[in-house]
Amino acid sequence: MNDSLRAARIATFVYFSLCGTLMGTWVVNIPAIEERVGITHATLGGLLVLLGLGAFLGMQVAGRLTDSLGARVVVPATGVLCSAALVLPGLPQEPWTLAGALLVFGFCNGCLDVSMNAHAVHVEKAYGRPVMSAFHATFSVGGVLAALVGAATASAGLSPAAGMAAMGALGIAIALVTARALLPTAPTSADTGAAGRTEPAPAAEHRGTSRRIWVLAALALMVMLCEGAANDWSALHLKDVLGAPASTAAFAYGTFAATMTIGRLLADHLVARFGSMAILRYGAATAAVGITIVTVSPWIWAAFAGWALFGLGLSGCVPQLFSAAGHADPSAAGANVSRVAGLGYVGMLAGPAAIGWLTHLVALNHAFVLLILLCAITAVAAGILRTGSDRTREMAVSSS
C-alpha cells in the first residue's frame, strides 16, 4: 500500500467528517433560528422539505459532474460551496428568506454527499477490500463534533450566524487543504466500461445494470426511512408511550446513534469476512428484531435495548448499498450513487412523516410495524448484493 493511497483514504475521512459537521451545525442551531425568525414547528417542517429537495437536486447534478470532471475536482469544490452556504440559514429574519437559504444549503450539501461517496468508491476499489462503512461512521462523528462546537459557541454568546460563519470558514480551509490528497481519478466517458473497454456496453447489459441500481435505490429508501423514523420518534416513543421523563427519553436516540456509529466502525471487517450480502441481510434482520422489541415491550430498559439493536442492525446497510451502486459501473459511479443516495434521502425525509401519519390511526409504538416490514423486506431482498465470492462461500459451507 503506497502513501498516496493511504493519504487519499484519510482525506476521504476528512470530507465525510466535514459533511457531517456542517449538517450538524445547522441542526444544533435550529431552535435559535426558529425563535429568531418567529415560525412554528409546523412551518419549520415545511421549510425542511426544501432542504431535502435541494439535497436531492444537488445529488443528481453532482453525480454526473463527478463522472465527467472527476472526484478530485468536484469533491473539494462542493466542500467549499457547502461550507460557504452554511452561513445562509443563520442570516434570515423572514420565513421566505430562510426557505431560500435552506434550498441552497441543501443543494450544496447534496453535491458534497454524492461526490465524496463516489470518491470513497474509488478508494475502496484501490484498496481491494471493504472500507466504505468506516467513512460513513466519520459522518456521524462529525455530527458529534458539531454538537460540541454548537454548545461552546452558544455558551460564549455567539449568534447562530456568527457561529455558523466561523464553522463555514474553517470548513472552506479544510476542504482546500485536503484536496491535494484525493485520488487523481481521471474523468471517464460513458462508453468506457469497467474493464477499460472502449466499446459501448451491450444494451441488455446496460438495462440489467440500470434495473439493479433501481433495486438498490429502493432498498436504500426503505433502510433510510427507518433511520429517519428513529431520528425523530425514538425519544418521543419513550416519553409518550412508556412515560419516561424527558431527560431519560433523550437517551433513546443517543443509544441508537451510538450503536450505529460503532456498527459502522466494525462493518468493514465483517464485510471482508462474510460479504456485503450477509451484512445487509443479517443487519436488516437484526434491526427488525430490535424495532419489534421497541414495538411490544412495556419496559424502558427493553426499549433501550431495542433501539440499540435497531441502530446496530441498520449501521452497515446503507454503506453496502452505496458501495454496490458505485462498483456496478465504474464509468458511471457518480450517477449511480446519486440515484441510490437520492432515493435514500427521500426515505430519510419520508420516515418521520410516514410514522406521524400512522399515529392518526394507531398508537405510536404500533406505527413502528411499518419499520418491521421494511426491515424484513430488505433482509429478503439482500440477495441483490450476492457476488461470486458469496457463492463460493456458500458452496464451501454446504460441502462441509
Short mmCIF file of C-alpha atoms in Angstrom, two decimals:
data_model
loop_
_atom_site.label_atom_id
_atom_site.label_comp_id
_atom_site.label_asym_id
_atom_site.label_seq_id
_atom_site.Cartn_x
_atom_site.Cartn_y
_atom_site.Cartn_z
CA MET A 1 0.00 0.00 0.00
CA ASN A 2 1.56 3.33 -1.07
CA ASP A 3 1.49 6.58 0.86
CA SER A 4 -0.72 8.36 -1.70
CA LEU A 5 -3.49 5.78 -1.30
CA ARG A 6 -3.31 5.99 2.48
CA ALA A 7 -3.45 9.79 2.25
CA ALA A 8 -6.49 9.57 -0.06
CA ARG A 9 -8.28 7.40 2.49
CA ILE A 10 -7.51 9.88 5.28
CA ALA A 11 -8.72 12.74 3.06
CA THR A 12 -11.98 10.88 2.44
CA PHE A 13 -12.44 10.51 6.19
CA VAL A 14 -11.94 14.26 6.50
CA TYR A 15 -14.58 15.11 3.89
CA PHE A 16 -17.14 12.74 5.43
CA SER A 17 -16.49 14.28 8.84
CA LEU A 18 -16.73 17.77 7.32
CA CYS A 19 -20.09 16.97 5.71
CA GLY A 20 -21.44 15.62 8.99
CA THR A 21 -20.13 18.62 10.90
CA LEU A 22 -21.69 21.14 8.51
CA MET A 23 -25.09 19.45 8.61
CA GLY A 24 -24.84 19.01 12.37
CA THR A 25 -24.02 22.70 12.82
CA TRP A 26 -27.29 23.60 11.11
CA VAL A 27 -29.22 21.06 13.21
CA VAL A 28 -27.94 22.29 16.59
CA ASN A 29 -28.85 25.87 15.65
CA ILE A 30 -32.42 25.06 14.59
CA PRO A 31 -34.07 26.11 17.90
CA ALA A 32 -32.36 29.51 17.94
CA ILE A 33 -33.08 30.15 14.25
CA GLU A 34 -36.71 29.09 14.65
CA GLU A 35 -37.14 31.51 17.53
CA ARG A 36 -35.44 34.42 15.74
CA VAL A 37 -37.45 34.01 12.53
CA GLY A 38 -40.64 33.55 14.57
CA ILE A 39 -42.04 30.40 12.96
CA THR A 40 -43.93 27.43 14.36
CA HIS A 41 -42.80 23.82 14.35
CA ALA A 42 -45.26 23.13 11.55
CA THR A 43 -43.81 25.91 9.39
CA LEU A 44 -40.29 24.68 10.11
CA GLY A 45 -41.34 21.21 8.99
CA GLY A 46 -42.46 22.61 5.68
CA LEU A 47 -39.22 24.54 5.23
CA LEU A 48 -37.21 21.39 5.92
CA VAL A 49 -38.84 19.84 2.86
CA LEU A 50 -37.00 22.48 0.82
CA LEU A 51 -33.73 21.42 2.45
CA GLY A 52 -34.43 17.86 1.33
CA LEU A 53 -35.49 18.96 -2.15
CA GLY A 54 -32.29 20.95 -2.56
CA ALA A 55 -30.21 17.98 -1.41
CA PHE A 56 -31.96 15.64 -3.87
CA LEU A 57 -31.36 18.03 -6.78
CA GLY A 58 -27.74 18.55 -5.74
CA MET A 59 -27.14 14.80 -5.66
CA GLN A 60 -28.35 14.38 -9.23
CA VAL A 61 -26.20 17.25 -10.52
CA ALA A 62 -23.06 16.23 -8.62
CA GLY A 63 -23.32 12.60 -9.71
CA ARG A 64 -22.97 13.48 -13.37
CA LEU A 65 -20.34 16.16 -12.72
CA THR A 66 -18.23 13.69 -10.75
CA ASP A 67 -18.32 11.22 -13.64
CA SER A 68 -17.38 13.87 -16.20
CA LEU A 69 -14.86 16.00 -14.26
CA GLY A 70 -13.51 13.53 -11.71
CA ALA A 71 -13.98 13.37 -7.95
CA ARG A 72 -10.69 15.16 -7.31
CA VAL A 73 -12.20 18.29 -8.85
CA VAL A 74 -15.77 18.03 -7.64
CA VAL A 75 -15.24 16.95 -4.01
CA PRO A 76 -13.18 19.96 -2.87
CA ALA A 77 -15.30 22.36 -4.94
CA THR A 78 -18.51 21.12 -3.33
CA GLY A 79 -16.80 21.11 0.08
CA VAL A 80 -16.04 24.81 -0.34
CA LEU A 81 -19.54 25.59 -1.60
CA CYS A 82 -21.25 23.68 1.21
CA SER A 83 -19.06 25.35 3.83
CA ALA A 84 -19.79 28.80 2.38
CA ALA A 85 -23.53 28.06 2.19
CA LEU A 86 -23.65 27.06 5.87
CA VAL A 87 -23.91 30.69 6.97
CA LEU A 88 -27.01 31.32 4.85
CA PRO A 89 -29.61 29.76 7.20
CA GLY A 90 -28.16 31.80 10.06
CA LEU A 91 -28.88 35.15 8.41
CA PRO A 92 -32.63 35.35 7.52
CA GLN A 93 -35.18 37.26 9.56
CA GLU A 94 -38.17 36.18 7.46
CA PRO A 95 -39.54 32.72 6.61
CA TRP A 96 -39.25 33.18 2.85
CA THR A 97 -35.56 34.10 3.02
CA LEU A 98 -34.94 31.12 5.30
CA ALA A 99 -36.67 28.95 2.71
CA GLY A 100 -34.26 30.12 0.01
CA ALA A 101 -31.27 29.65 2.30
CA LEU A 102 -32.26 26.09 3.13
CA LEU A 103 -32.80 25.25 -0.53
CA VAL A 104 -29.28 26.47 -1.41
CA PHE A 105 -27.63 24.83 1.61
CA GLY A 106 -29.44 21.56 0.89
CA PHE A 107 -28.31 21.67 -2.75
CA CYS A 108 -24.66 22.19 -1.78
CA ASN A 109 -24.82 19.50 0.91
CA GLY A 110 -26.28 17.02 -1.57
CA CYS A 111 -23.47 17.79 -4.01
CA LEU A 112 -20.82 17.14 -1.37
CA ASP A 113 -22.56 13.99 -0.17
CA VAL A 114 -22.62 12.27 -3.55
CA SER A 115 -19.18 13.39 -4.75
CA MET A 116 -17.43 12.24 -1.57
CA ASN A 117 -19.26 8.88 -1.73
CA ALA A 118 -18.17 8.49 -5.36
CA HIS A 119 -14.56 9.16 -4.33
CA ALA A 120 -14.97 6.68 -1.47
CA VAL A 121 -15.88 4.04 -4.08
CA HIS A 122 -12.62 4.79 -5.93
CA VAL A 123 -10.65 4.47 -2.70
CA GLU A 124 -12.36 1.19 -1.83
CA LYS A 125 -11.60 -0.19 -5.29
CA ALA A 126 -7.94 0.83 -4.98
CA TYR A 127 -7.69 -0.80 -1.53
CA GLY A 128 -9.21 -4.02 -2.81
CA ARG A 129 -11.14 -4.55 0.42
CA PRO A 130 -14.20 -3.01 2.13
CA VAL A 131 -13.61 0.45 3.62
CA MET A 132 -16.91 2.22 2.92
CA SER A 133 -18.63 1.73 6.28
CA ALA A 134 -15.88 3.46 8.24
CA PHE A 135 -16.32 6.55 6.06
CA HIS A 136 -19.99 6.70 7.00
CA ALA A 137 -19.05 6.32 10.66
CA THR A 138 -16.98 9.50 10.49
CA PHE A 139 -20.02 11.34 9.15
CA SER A 140 -21.70 10.53 12.46
CA VAL A 141 -18.60 11.65 14.33
CA GLY A 142 -18.89 14.97 12.52
CA GLY A 143 -22.37 15.39 13.95
CA VAL A 144 -21.00 14.87 17.46
CA LEU A 145 -18.30 17.48 16.82
CA ALA A 146 -20.97 19.91 15.64
CA ALA A 147 -22.95 19.40 18.85
CA LEU A 148 -19.88 20.11 20.98
CA VAL A 149 -18.93 23.20 18.98
CA GLY A 150 -22.54 24.42 18.97
CA ALA A 151 -22.71 24.13 22.74
CA ALA A 152 -19.44 26.05 23.09
CA THR A 153 -20.48 28.89 20.76
CA ALA A 154 -23.86 29.20 22.46
CA SER A 155 -22.27 29.40 25.89
CA ALA A 156 -19.89 32.06 24.55
CA GLY A 157 -22.89 34.14 23.49
CA LEU A 158 -22.29 33.94 19.73
CA SER A 159 -25.29 34.33 17.45
CA PRO A 160 -26.17 31.44 15.11
CA ALA A 161 -24.92 33.46 12.15
CA ALA A 162 -21.54 34.10 13.78
CA GLY A 163 -21.07 30.51 14.88
CA MET A 164 -22.13 29.13 11.51
CA ALA A 165 -19.91 31.60 9.66
CA ALA A 166 -16.91 30.58 11.77
CA MET A 167 -17.55 26.90 11.13
CA GLY A 168 -18.07 27.61 7.43
CA ALA A 169 -14.75 29.47 7.17
CA LEU A 170 -12.99 26.57 8.88
CA GLY A 171 -14.72 24.16 6.51
CA ILE A 172 -13.51 26.09 3.45
CA ALA A 173 -9.92 25.90 4.72
CA ILE A 174 -10.23 22.17 5.43
CA ALA A 175 -11.76 21.45 2.01
CA LEU A 176 -8.97 23.28 0.20
CA VAL A 177 -6.07 21.89 2.22
CA THR A 178 -7.32 18.31 2.00
CA ALA A 179 -7.93 18.41 -1.76
CA ARG A 180 -4.35 17.60 -2.75
CA ALA A 181 -4.56 14.18 -1.09
CA LEU A 182 -7.53 12.95 -3.14
CA LEU A 183 -7.00 10.26 -5.75
CA PRO A 184 -6.25 11.61 -9.22
CA THR A 185 -9.26 9.87 -10.71
CA ALA A 186 -9.44 10.59 -14.40
CA PRO A 187 -12.84 11.52 -15.84
CA THR A 188 -14.41 8.54 -17.57
CA SER A 189 -16.63 8.72 -20.60
CA ALA A 190 -19.93 6.96 -20.80
CA ASP A 191 -18.56 4.45 -23.30
CA THR A 192 -15.76 3.23 -21.03
CA GLY A 193 -16.62 0.03 -19.24
CA ALA A 194 -15.39 -1.49 -16.01
CA ALA A 195 -12.63 -3.43 -17.70
CA GLY A 196 -11.38 -0.46 -19.65
CA ARG A 197 -13.12 -1.37 -22.91
CA THR A 198 -13.83 1.47 -25.31
CA GLU A 199 -16.89 -0.01 -26.99
CA PRO A 200 -20.37 0.70 -25.66
CA ALA A 201 -21.78 -1.92 -23.35
CA PRO A 202 -24.47 -4.16 -24.84
CA ALA A 203 -27.98 -2.80 -24.39
CA ALA A 204 -29.05 -5.85 -22.38
CA GLU A 205 -26.11 -5.41 -20.02
CA HIS A 206 -26.93 -1.72 -19.58
CA ARG A 207 -30.58 -2.50 -18.84
CA GLY A 208 -29.54 -5.12 -16.30
CA THR A 209 -27.26 -2.67 -14.51
CA SER A 210 -29.95 0.00 -14.55
CA ARG A 211 -32.53 -2.35 -13.03
CA ARG A 212 -30.05 -3.37 -10.34
CA ILE A 213 -29.35 0.26 -9.46
CA TRP A 214 -33.04 0.99 -9.00
CA VAL A 215 -33.46 -2.06 -6.77
CA LEU A 216 -30.53 -0.80 -4.68
CA ALA A 217 -32.17 2.64 -4.59
CA ALA A 218 -35.47 1.15 -3.40
CA LEU A 219 -33.67 -0.72 -0.62
CA ALA A 220 -31.84 2.49 0.33
CA LEU A 221 -35.18 4.26 0.56
CA MET A 222 -36.51 1.61 2.95
CA VAL A 223 -33.40 1.50 5.14
CA MET A 224 -33.04 5.27 5.35
CA LEU A 225 -36.77 5.65 6.04
CA CYS A 226 -36.13 3.51 9.12
CA GLU A 227 -33.18 5.71 10.09
CA GLY A 228 -35.23 8.88 9.69
CA ALA A 229 -38.04 7.45 11.82
CA ALA A 230 -35.57 6.60 14.60
CA ASN A 231 -34.07 10.09 14.46
CA ASP A 232 -37.39 11.83 15.08
CA TRP A 233 -39.50 9.34 17.04
CA SER A 234 -37.18 7.35 19.33
CA ALA A 235 -37.18 9.91 22.16
CA LEU A 236 -40.91 10.59 21.78
CA HIS A 237 -41.59 6.86 22.00
CA LEU A 238 -40.00 6.60 25.43
CA LYS A 239 -41.67 9.78 26.64
CA ASP A 240 -45.19 9.37 25.26
CA VAL A 241 -45.62 5.59 25.17
CA LEU A 242 -43.55 4.41 28.15
CA GLY A 243 -43.86 7.55 30.26
CA ALA A 244 -40.12 8.15 30.66
CA PRO A 245 -39.01 11.63 31.78
CA ALA A 246 -37.66 13.87 29.03
CA SER A 247 -34.11 13.59 30.37
CA THR A 248 -34.27 9.80 30.09
CA ALA A 249 -36.12 9.74 26.78
CA ALA A 250 -33.38 11.80 25.13
CA PHE A 251 -31.00 8.87 25.54
CA ALA A 252 -33.12 6.72 23.21
CA TYR A 253 -31.78 8.50 20.13
CA GLY A 254 -28.31 8.64 21.69
CA THR A 255 -28.38 4.85 22.12
CA PHE A 256 -29.50 4.36 18.52
CA ALA A 257 -26.84 6.75 17.16
CA ALA A 258 -24.06 5.26 19.30
CA THR A 259 -24.65 1.67 18.20
CA MET A 260 -24.97 2.80 14.58
CA THR A 261 -21.58 4.51 14.77
CA ILE A 262 -19.96 1.52 16.46
CA GLY A 263 -21.52 -0.84 13.93
CA ARG A 264 -20.15 1.17 11.02
CA LEU A 265 -16.68 1.14 12.52
CA LEU A 266 -16.83 -2.66 12.70
CA ALA A 267 -18.74 -3.36 9.47
CA ASP A 268 -15.81 -3.24 7.05
CA HIS A 269 -14.05 -6.10 8.84
CA LEU A 270 -17.28 -8.11 8.85
CA VAL A 271 -17.87 -7.44 5.14
CA ALA A 272 -14.36 -8.67 4.33
CA ARG A 273 -15.09 -11.92 6.16
CA PHE A 274 -18.75 -12.61 5.42
CA GLY A 275 -19.57 -10.48 2.36
CA SER A 276 -21.79 -7.45 1.83
CA MET A 277 -24.88 -9.55 1.20
CA ALA A 278 -24.63 -11.11 4.66
CA ILE A 279 -24.19 -7.70 6.30
CA LEU A 280 -27.31 -6.37 4.59
CA ARG A 281 -29.40 -9.49 5.23
CA TYR A 282 -28.48 -10.15 8.85
CA GLY A 283 -28.19 -6.44 9.63
CA ALA A 284 -31.74 -5.82 8.42
CA ALA A 285 -32.93 -8.91 10.31
CA THR A 286 -31.26 -7.65 13.50
CA ALA A 287 -32.89 -4.25 13.00
CA ALA A 288 -36.27 -5.97 12.58
CA VAL A 289 -35.77 -7.80 15.89
CA GLY A 290 -34.74 -4.54 17.58
CA ILE A 291 -37.70 -2.50 16.44
CA THR A 292 -40.04 -5.41 17.28
CA ILE A 293 -38.78 -5.25 20.86
CA VAL A 294 -39.43 -1.49 20.84
CA THR A 295 -42.95 -2.06 19.49
CA VAL A 296 -44.12 -4.64 22.02
CA SER A 297 -42.09 -4.00 25.17
CA PRO A 298 -43.66 -2.15 28.14
CA TRP A 299 -40.30 -1.68 29.86
CA ILE A 300 -37.95 1.28 29.39
CA TRP A 301 -34.78 -0.81 29.72
CA ALA A 302 -36.03 -3.18 27.00
CA ALA A 303 -36.85 -0.23 24.75
CA PHE A 304 -33.26 1.00 25.10
CA ALA A 305 -32.05 -2.48 24.13
CA GLY A 306 -34.41 -2.47 21.14
CA TRP A 307 -33.22 0.91 19.88
CA ALA A 308 -29.62 -0.25 20.34
CA LEU A 309 -30.25 -3.37 18.22
CA PHE A 310 -32.10 -1.27 15.65
CA GLY A 311 -29.11 1.07 15.23
CA LEU A 312 -26.60 -1.78 15.21
CA GLY A 313 -28.55 -3.68 12.56
CA LEU A 314 -29.05 -0.69 10.27
CA SER A 315 -25.47 0.53 10.65
CA GLY A 316 -23.89 -1.46 7.83
CA CYS A 317 -26.81 -1.46 5.39
CA VAL A 318 -26.55 1.90 3.64
CA PRO A 319 -22.76 1.76 3.07
CA GLN A 320 -23.16 -1.61 1.32
CA LEU A 321 -25.87 -0.23 -0.96
CA PHE A 322 -23.82 2.85 -1.86
CA SER A 323 -20.73 0.73 -2.45
CA ALA A 324 -22.61 -1.71 -4.69
CA ALA A 325 -24.03 1.18 -6.73
CA GLY A 326 -20.59 2.71 -7.21
CA HIS A 327 -18.98 -0.57 -8.25
CA ALA A 328 -21.80 -1.61 -10.61
CA ASP A 329 -20.36 0.51 -13.42
CA PRO A 330 -17.16 2.47 -12.65
CA SER A 331 -17.73 4.73 -15.68
CA ALA A 332 -20.98 5.98 -14.09
CA ALA A 333 -20.17 5.63 -10.39
CA GLY A 334 -21.24 9.18 -9.54
CA ALA A 335 -24.56 8.96 -11.38
CA ASN A 336 -25.39 5.57 -9.88
CA VAL A 337 -24.51 6.66 -6.35
CA SER A 338 -26.63 9.78 -6.85
CA ARG A 339 -29.66 7.67 -7.75
CA VAL A 340 -29.30 5.41 -4.72
CA ALA A 341 -28.43 8.27 -2.35
CA GLY A 342 -31.16 10.50 -3.76
CA LEU A 343 -33.94 7.97 -3.30
CA GLY A 344 -32.49 7.05 0.08
CA TYR A 345 -32.64 10.68 1.11
CA VAL A 346 -36.31 10.76 0.13
CA GLY A 347 -36.79 7.87 2.52
CA MET A 348 -34.92 9.69 5.28
CA LEU A 349 -37.32 12.63 4.94
CA ALA A 350 -40.40 10.46 4.49
CA GLY A 351 -39.77 8.31 7.55
CA PRO A 352 -40.81 10.82 10.21
CA ALA A 353 -43.80 11.93 8.13
CA ALA A 354 -44.96 8.35 7.49
CA ILE A 355 -44.86 7.46 11.18
CA GLY A 356 -46.58 10.75 12.03
CA TRP A 357 -49.40 9.99 9.60
CA LEU A 358 -49.83 6.49 11.03
CA THR A 359 -50.17 7.90 14.55
CA HIS A 360 -53.51 9.36 13.45
CA LEU A 361 -54.70 5.77 13.02
CA VAL A 362 -52.83 3.75 15.65
CA ALA A 363 -50.63 4.26 18.71
CA LEU A 364 -47.04 5.36 18.09
CA ASN A 365 -45.48 2.03 19.00
CA HIS A 366 -47.94 0.21 16.72
CA ALA A 367 -46.92 2.52 13.85
CA PHE A 368 -43.44 1.00 14.12
CA VAL A 369 -44.84 -2.15 12.50
CA LEU A 370 -44.13 -0.36 9.20
CA LEU A 371 -40.42 -0.33 10.11
CA ILE A 372 -40.53 -4.05 10.94
CA LEU A 373 -41.98 -4.78 7.50
CA LEU A 374 -39.40 -2.64 5.68
CA CYS A 375 -36.52 -4.32 7.52
CA ALA A 376 -37.95 -7.75 6.70
CA ILE A 377 -38.30 -6.87 3.00
CA THR A 378 -34.71 -5.61 2.95
CA ALA A 379 -33.45 -8.83 4.52
CA VAL A 380 -35.29 -10.93 1.95
CA ALA A 381 -34.07 -8.79 -0.98
CA ALA A 382 -30.42 -8.74 0.18
CA GLY A 383 -29.56 -11.32 -2.50
CA ILE A 384 -29.19 -8.38 -4.92
CA LEU A 385 -25.71 -7.96 -3.40
CA ARG A 386 -24.68 -11.59 -4.00
CA THR A 387 -21.25 -11.81 -5.65
CA GLY A 388 -19.07 -14.60 -6.91
CA SER A 389 -17.25 -14.77 -3.60
CA ASP A 390 -20.59 -15.15 -1.82
CA ARG A 391 -21.45 -18.14 -4.00
CA THR A 392 -18.03 -19.67 -3.34
CA ARG A 393 -18.52 -19.16 0.40
CA GLU A 394 -21.98 -20.73 0.29
CA MET A 395 -20.67 -23.77 -1.64
CA ALA A 396 -17.90 -24.23 0.91
CA VAL A 397 -20.41 -24.15 3.77
CA SER A 398 -22.78 -26.61 2.05
CA SER A 399 -19.95 -29.03 1.19
CA SER A 400 -18.72 -29.07 4.77
#
